[in-house]
XYZ file of C-alpha atoms in Angstrom:
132
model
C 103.934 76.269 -25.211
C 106.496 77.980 -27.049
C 110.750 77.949 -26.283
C 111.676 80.835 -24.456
C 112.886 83.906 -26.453
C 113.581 86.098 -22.905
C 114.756 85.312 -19.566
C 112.209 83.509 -17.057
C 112.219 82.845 -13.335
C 111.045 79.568 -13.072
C 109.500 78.835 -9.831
C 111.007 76.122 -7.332
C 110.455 74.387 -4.353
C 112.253 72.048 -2.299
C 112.315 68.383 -3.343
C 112.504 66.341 0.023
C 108.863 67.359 1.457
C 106.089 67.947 -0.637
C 101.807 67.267 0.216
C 99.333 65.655 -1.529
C 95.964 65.148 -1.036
C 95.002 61.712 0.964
C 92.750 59.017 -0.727
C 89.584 58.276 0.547
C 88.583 56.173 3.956
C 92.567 55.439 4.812
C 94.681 56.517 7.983
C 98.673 57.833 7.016
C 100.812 57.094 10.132
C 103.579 59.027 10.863
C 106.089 57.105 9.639
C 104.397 54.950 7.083
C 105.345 54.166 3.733
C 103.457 56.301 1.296
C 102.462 55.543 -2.465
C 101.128 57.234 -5.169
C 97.512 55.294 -6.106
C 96.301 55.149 -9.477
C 93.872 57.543 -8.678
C 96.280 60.151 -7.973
C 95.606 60.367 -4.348
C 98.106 59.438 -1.591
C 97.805 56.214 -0.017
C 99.818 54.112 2.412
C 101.551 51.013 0.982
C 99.913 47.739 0.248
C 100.824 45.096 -1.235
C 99.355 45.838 -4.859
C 100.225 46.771 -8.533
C 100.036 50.291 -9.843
C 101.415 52.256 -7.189
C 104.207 54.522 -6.880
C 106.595 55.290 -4.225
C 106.978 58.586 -2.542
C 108.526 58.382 0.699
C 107.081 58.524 4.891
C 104.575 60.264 6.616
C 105.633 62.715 8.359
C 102.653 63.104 10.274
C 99.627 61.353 11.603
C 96.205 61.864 9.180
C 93.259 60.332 9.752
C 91.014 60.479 6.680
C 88.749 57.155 7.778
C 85.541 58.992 7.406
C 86.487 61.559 4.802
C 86.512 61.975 0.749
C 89.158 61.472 -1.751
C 91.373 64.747 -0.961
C 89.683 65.920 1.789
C 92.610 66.126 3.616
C 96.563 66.477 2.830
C 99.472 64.232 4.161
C 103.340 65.642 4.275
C 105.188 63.032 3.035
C 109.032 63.396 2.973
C 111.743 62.094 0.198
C 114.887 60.748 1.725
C 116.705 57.555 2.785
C 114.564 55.330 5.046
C 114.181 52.474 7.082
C 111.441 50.171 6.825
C 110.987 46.353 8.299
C 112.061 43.319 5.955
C 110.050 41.013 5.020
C 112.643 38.872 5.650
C 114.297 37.925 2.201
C 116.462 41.230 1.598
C 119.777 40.619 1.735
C 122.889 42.710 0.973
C 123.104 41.678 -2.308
C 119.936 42.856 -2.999
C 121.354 46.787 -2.745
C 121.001 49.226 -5.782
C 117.843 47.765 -6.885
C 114.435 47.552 -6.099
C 112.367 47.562 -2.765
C 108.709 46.377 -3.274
C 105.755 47.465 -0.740
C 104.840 44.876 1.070
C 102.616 47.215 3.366
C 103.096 50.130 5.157
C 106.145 49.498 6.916
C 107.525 46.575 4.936
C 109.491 45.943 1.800
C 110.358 42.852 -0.258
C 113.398 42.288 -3.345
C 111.068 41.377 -5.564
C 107.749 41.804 -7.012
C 105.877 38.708 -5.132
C 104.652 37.155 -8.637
C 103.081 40.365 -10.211
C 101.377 41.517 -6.796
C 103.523 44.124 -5.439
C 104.683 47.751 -6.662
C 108.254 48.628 -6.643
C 108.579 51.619 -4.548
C 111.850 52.988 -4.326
C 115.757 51.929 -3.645
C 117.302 49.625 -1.589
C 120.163 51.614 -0.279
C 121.449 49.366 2.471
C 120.423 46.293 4.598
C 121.416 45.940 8.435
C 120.146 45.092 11.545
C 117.443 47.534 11.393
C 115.986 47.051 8.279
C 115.709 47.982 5.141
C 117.084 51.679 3.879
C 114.961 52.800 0.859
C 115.689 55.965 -0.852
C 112.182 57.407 -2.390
C-alpha cells in the first residue's frame, strides 16, 4: 500500500478487551490464563513452546465438542494475578512469567518447555501479577 498523500481516519478500538476465536475441543474458564496457539486460535495456557500470552478469560466457554473457531472467548489485557508455581520471587519482577497452566506461572522457561507469557509485575501473598 502506498504512504498517505490526504488525511485518513484510521479506525480504533480499545486495547484491554478484544475476542478471538477458541481452538478446538478446549474449555476457557473465566479467569484462566489465555495464549495465543500456533494455530492462531485461542487456547488456555499449558505448559508448552510456541504460545503467546494474551491475558484472562473473562468469561466461561465451553468449546469441548466444537471446531477450531466455532466459538469466541473475551479475553482481557491488564495486570493479573495468577498462582506461583512456587519459585517466583521478588527479584524475579520486570521480567518474564512462563505458563505453567492455566492459572500458574513460573520465572523461567522449565528447560525449553514453557512459553513466556507476559510480565511479572509484582509478587505477594497472592500470587503472581502478570501484565499481558
Amino acid at each position: 500500500m502506498a504512504a498517505l498523500t490526504a488525511d485518513r481516519m484510521t479506525p480504533s478500538r480499545e486495547g484491554h478487551l478484544f475476542s478471538g476465536p477458541l481452538a478446538a475441543g478446549t474449555i476457557a474458564y473465566l479467569g484462566a490464563l489465555m495464549v495465543l496457539g500456533a494455530s492462531g486460535y485461542v487456547e488456555p495456557a499449558t505448559t508448552a513452546t510456541g504460545k503467546k500470552g494474551l491475558g484472562r478469560a473473562v468469561e466461561h466457554v465451553d468449546n469441548s465438542t466444537g471446531a477450531a473457531g466455532a466459538v469466541n472467548v473475551t479475553v482481557e489485557r491488564g495486570v493479573f494475578c495468577f498462582a506461583n508455581n512456587g519459585s517466583v520471587t521478588r527479584a524475579h519482577i520486570g521480567g518474564s512469567a512462563y505458563a505453567v497452566d492455566d492459572q500458574t506461572v513460573a520465572p523461567d522457561d522449565g528447560t525449553s518447555t514453557r512459553s513466556a507469557v507476559g510480565t511479572i509485575r509484582d509478587v505477594d501473598a497472592s500470587g503472581v501479577w502478570v501484565e499481558f
